[in-house]
Amino acid sequence: MEDESSPDGLPAHGGSYKRVLMNWLLVTADFHSNYNRLVKYLNAHSAQQKPPEHGKLYAGQCPIGPLISLVNTMQQELERLVTDIDQYHQPDSANHNEYYTKLADHTRTIRALNKQANTLLQLATLPSLQR
């Protein structure tokens, strides 16, 4: 039987917050890896390539623009996460739920960014179609 979650991503029925924390830890590990891989592709391809005659740079079959945009979005999410964590002090009954709600929100956002990163990285590893 699957655990039910409330709309805010927290465990329903007074469940444990360990699951929220574990999900966050897993997606942030992937986030770190994906971010580093994206930056590696951007650095490698921007140093290697001069702008082509048709105007767009590519890493494999992925235009560089979406890679740059995703890295910027990932940086913004990381800044948002750091800000939220900095505002959190000691858990008490008043802010405990709010903290885990924000953590669940970050988890959803980071999971979506990881999906985008995986898609773009997959395209970047395919052989280029340009000549």
PDB file of C-alpha atoms in Angstrom:
ATOM      1  CA  MET A   1       0.000   0.000   0.000  1.00  0.00           C
ATOM      2  CA  GLU A   2       1.363   3.425  -0.979  1.00  0.00           C
ATOM      3  CA  ASP A   3       1.666   6.259   1.504  1.00  0.00           C
ATOM      4  CA  GLU A   4      -0.820   9.018   0.909  1.00  0.00           C
ATOM      5  CA  SER A   5       0.430  12.580   0.816  1.00  0.00           C
ATOM      6  CA  SER A   6      -1.385  15.806   1.416  1.00  0.00           C
ATOM      7  CA  PRO A   7      -1.570  18.386  -1.413  1.00  0.00           C
ATOM      8  CA  ASP A   8       1.489  20.165  -0.024  1.00  0.00           C
ATOM      9  CA  GLY A   9       3.600  17.023  -0.412  1.00  0.00           C
ATOM     10  CA  LEU A  10       3.774  16.257   3.283  1.00  0.00           C
ATOM     11  CA  PRO A  11       2.875  12.845   4.635  1.00  0.00           C
ATOM     12  CA  ALA A  12      -0.829  12.546   5.380  1.00  0.00           C
ATOM     13  CA  HIS A  13      -2.251  11.153   8.596  1.00  0.00           C
ATOM     14  CA  GLY A  14       0.583  12.428  10.795  1.00  0.00           C
ATOM     15  CA  GLY A  15       3.206  10.474   8.835  1.00  0.00           C
ATOM     16  CA  SER A  16       6.941  10.863   9.207  1.00  0.00           C
ATOM     17  CA  TYR A  17       8.843  13.802   7.787  1.00  0.00           C
ATOM     18  CA  LYS A  18      11.757  11.474   7.099  1.00  0.00           C
ATOM     19  CA  ARG A  19      10.315  10.680   3.687  1.00  0.00           C
ATOM     20  CA  VAL A  20      10.219  14.369   2.715  1.00  0.00           C
ATOM     21  CA  LEU A  21      13.821  14.762   3.805  1.00  0.00           C
ATOM     22  CA  MET A  22      14.931  11.557   2.061  1.00  0.00           C
ATOM     23  CA  ASN A  23      13.236  12.591  -1.208  1.00  0.00           C
ATOM     24  CA  TRP A  24      14.924  15.980  -0.980  1.00  0.00           C
ATOM     25  CA  LEU A  25      18.329  14.392  -0.386  1.00  0.00           C
ATOM     26  CA  LEU A  26      17.930  12.085  -3.392  1.00  0.00           C
ATOM     27  CA  VAL A  27      16.847  14.794  -5.837  1.00  0.00           C
ATOM     28  CA  THR A  28      19.520  17.229  -4.664  1.00  0.00           C
ATOM     29  CA  ALA A  29      22.229  14.606  -5.265  1.00  0.00           C
ATOM     30  CA  ASP A  30      20.958  14.233  -8.846  1.00  0.00           C
ATOM     31  CA  PHE A  31      20.660  18.022  -9.105  1.00  0.00           C
ATOM     32  CA  HIS A  32      24.310  18.451  -8.159  1.00  0.00           C
ATOM     33  CA  SER A  33      25.419  15.856 -10.692  1.00  0.00           C
ATOM     34  CA  ASN A  34      23.230  17.273 -13.480  1.00  0.00           C
ATOM     35  CA  TYR A  35      24.330  20.831 -12.795  1.00  0.00           C
ATOM     36  CA  ASN A  36      27.999  19.858 -12.984  1.00  0.00           C
ATOM     37  CA  ARG A  37      27.455  17.918 -16.208  1.00  0.00           C
ATOM     38  CA  LEU A  38      25.595  20.853 -17.791  1.00  0.00           C
ATOM     39  CA  VAL A  39      28.339  23.298 -16.862  1.00  0.00           C
ATOM     40  CA  LYS A  40      30.939  20.865 -18.217  1.00  0.00           C
ATOM     41  CA  TYR A  41      29.125  20.689 -21.578  1.00  0.00           C
ATOM     42  CA  LEU A  42      28.750  24.454 -21.742  1.00  0.00           C
ATOM     43  CA  ASN A  43      32.407  25.066 -20.942  1.00  0.00           C
ATOM     44  CA  ALA A  44      33.636  22.434 -23.381  1.00  0.00           C
ATOM     45  CA  HIS A  45      31.455  23.540 -26.273  1.00  0.00           C
ATOM     46  CA  SER A  46      31.833  27.282 -25.814  1.00  0.00           C
ATOM     47  CA  ALA A  47      35.619  26.931 -25.804  1.00  0.00           C
ATOM     48  CA  GLN A  48      35.690  24.593 -28.812  1.00  0.00           C
ATOM     49  CA  GLN A  49      33.221  26.128 -31.185  1.00  0.00           C
ATOM     50  CA  LYS A  50      32.994  29.379 -33.018  1.00  0.00           C
ATOM     51  CA  PRO A  51      29.506  30.581 -33.941  1.00  0.00           C
ATOM     52  CA  PRO A  52      28.339  28.744 -37.053  1.00  0.00           C
ATOM     53  CA  GLU A  53      27.126  30.556 -40.121  1.00  0.00           C
ATOM     54  CA  HIS A  54      23.503  29.707 -39.385  1.00  0.00           C
ATOM     55  CA  GLY A  55      23.756  31.359 -35.960  1.00  0.00           C
ATOM     56  CA  LYS A  56      23.166  28.679 -33.314  1.00  0.00           C
ATOM     57  CA  LEU A  57      25.701  26.784 -31.267  1.00  0.00           C
ATOM     58  CA  TYR A  58      24.948  23.168 -30.419  1.00  0.00           C
ATOM     59  CA  ALA A  59      26.218  20.608 -27.967  1.00  0.00           C
ATOM     60  CA  GLY A  60      25.479  17.395 -29.821  1.00  0.00           C
ATOM     61  CA  GLN A  61      21.848  17.831 -30.905  1.00  0.00           C
ATOM     62  CA  CYS A  62      20.992  20.341 -28.170  1.00  0.00           C
ATOM     63  CA  PRO A  63      21.109  24.089 -28.803  1.00  0.00           C
ATOM     64  CA  ILE A  64      23.345  25.847 -26.276  1.00  0.00           C
ATOM     65  CA  GLY A  65      20.616  28.399 -25.410  1.00  0.00           C
ATOM     66  CA  PRO A  66      18.379  25.956 -23.506  1.00  0.00           C
ATOM     67  CA  LEU A  67      21.433  24.612 -21.657  1.00  0.00           C
ATOM     68  CA  ILE A  68      22.367  28.112 -20.513  1.00  0.00           C
ATOM     69  CA  SER A  69      18.777  28.873 -19.544  1.00  0.00           C
ATOM     70  CA  LEU A  70      18.488  25.679 -17.510  1.00  0.00           C
ATOM     71  CA  VAL A  71      21.774  26.331 -15.675  1.00  0.00           C
ATOM     72  CA  ASN A  72      20.523  29.827 -14.797  1.00  0.00           C
ATOM     73  CA  THR A  73      17.208  28.424 -13.551  1.00  0.00           C
ATOM     74  CA  MET A  74      19.051  25.812 -11.484  1.00  0.00           C
ATOM     75  CA  GLN A  75      21.207  28.555  -9.939  1.00  0.00           C
ATOM     76  CA  GLN A  76      18.080  30.548  -9.046  1.00  0.00           C
ATOM     77  CA  GLU A  77      16.481  27.515  -7.403  1.00  0.00           C
ATOM     78  CA  LEU A  78      19.630  26.885  -5.401  1.00  0.00           C
ATOM     79  CA  GLU A  79      19.626  30.506  -4.225  1.00  0.00           C
ATOM     80  CA  ARG A  80      15.951  30.170  -3.232  1.00  0.00           C
ATOM     81  CA  LEU A  81      16.736  27.014  -1.287  1.00  0.00           C
ATOM     82  CA  VAL A  82      19.656  28.630   0.542  1.00  0.00           C
ATOM     83  CA  THR A  83      17.481  31.626   1.429  1.00  0.00           C
ATOM     84  CA  ASP A  84      14.743  29.375   2.826  1.00  0.00           C
ATOM     85  CA  ILE A  85      17.220  27.321   4.829  1.00  0.00           C
ATOM     86  CA  ASP A  86      18.880  30.469   6.190  1.00  0.00           C
ATOM     87  CA  GLN A  87      15.484  31.663   7.447  1.00  0.00           C
ATOM     88  CA  TYR A  88      14.893  28.416   9.317  1.00  0.00           C
ATOM     89  CA  HIS A  89      16.254  28.276  12.851  1.00  0.00           C
ATOM     90  CA  GLN A  90      15.106  25.719  15.365  1.00  0.00           C
ATOM     91  CA  PRO A  91      12.162  23.451  14.684  1.00  0.00           C
ATOM     92  CA  ASP A  92       9.148  24.147  16.822  1.00  0.00           C
ATOM     93  CA  SER A  93       5.525  23.331  16.353  1.00  0.00           C
ATOM     94  CA  ALA A  94       4.843  26.699  14.711  1.00  0.00           C
ATOM     95  CA  ASN A  95       7.341  26.441  11.847  1.00  0.00           C
ATOM     96  CA  HIS A  96       7.952  22.682  11.574  1.00  0.00           C
ATOM     97  CA  ASN A  97       5.170  22.100   9.032  1.00  0.00           C
ATOM     98  CA  GLU A  98       6.076  25.235   7.087  1.00  0.00           C
ATOM     99  CA  TYR A  99       9.711  24.120   6.852  1.00  0.00           C
ATOM    100  CA  TYR A 100       8.808  20.684   5.506  1.00  0.00           C
ATOM    101  CA  THR A 101       6.234  22.172   3.145  1.00  0.00           C
ATOM    102  CA  LYS A 102       8.959  24.383   1.661  1.00  0.00           C
ATOM    103  CA  LEU A 103      11.306  21.408   1.494  1.00  0.00           C
ATOM    104  CA  ALA A 104       8.647  19.388  -0.363  1.00  0.00           C
ATOM    105  CA  ASP A 105       8.142  22.338  -2.741  1.00  0.00           C
ATOM    106  CA  HIS A 106      11.879  22.523  -3.441  1.00  0.00           C
ATOM    107  CA  THR A 107      11.900  18.772  -4.014  1.00  0.00           C
ATOM    108  CA  ARG A 108       9.178  19.032  -6.666  1.00  0.00           C
ATOM    109  CA  THR A 109      10.936  21.931  -8.385  1.00  0.00           C
ATOM    110  CA  ILE A 110      14.330  20.233  -8.320  1.00  0.00           C
ATOM    111  CA  ARG A 111      12.810  16.993  -9.619  1.00  0.00           C
ATOM    112  CA  ALA A 112      11.340  18.912 -12.597  1.00  0.00           C
ATOM    113  CA  LEU A 113      14.698  20.615 -13.239  1.00  0.00           C
ATOM    114  CA  ASN A 114      16.412  17.222 -13.110  1.00  0.00           C
ATOM    115  CA  LYS A 115      14.017  15.890 -15.752  1.00  0.00           C
ATOM    116  CA  GLN A 116      14.803  18.848 -18.005  1.00  0.00           C
ATOM    117  CA  ALA A 117      18.522  18.402 -17.394  1.00  0.00           C
ATOM    118  CA  ASN A 118      18.378  14.699 -18.220  1.00  0.00           C
ATOM    119  CA  THR A 119      16.570  15.419 -21.482  1.00  0.00           C
ATOM    120  CA  LEU A 120      18.991  18.149 -22.549  1.00  0.00           C
ATOM    121  CA  LEU A 121      22.016  16.116 -21.509  1.00  0.00           C
ATOM    122  CA  GLN A 122      20.753  13.178 -23.522  1.00  0.00           C
ATOM    123  CA  LEU A 123      20.431  15.429 -26.583  1.00  0.00           C
ATOM    124  CA  ALA A 124      23.879  16.881 -25.928  1.00  0.00           C
ATOM    125  CA  THR A 125      25.459  13.427 -26.000  1.00  0.00           C
ATOM    126  CA  LEU A 126      23.949  12.522 -29.384  1.00  0.00           C
ATOM    127  CA  PRO A 127      26.123  13.079 -32.457  1.00  0.00           C
ATOM    128  CA  SER A 128      25.664  16.463 -34.047  1.00  0.00           C
ATOM    129  CA  LEU A 129      23.518  16.676 -37.171  1.00  0.00           C
ATOM    130  CA  GLN A 130      25.347  19.802 -38.348  1.00  0.00           C
ATOM    131  CA  ARG A 131      28.150  19.736 -40.854  1.00  0.00           C
TER     132      ARG A 131
END
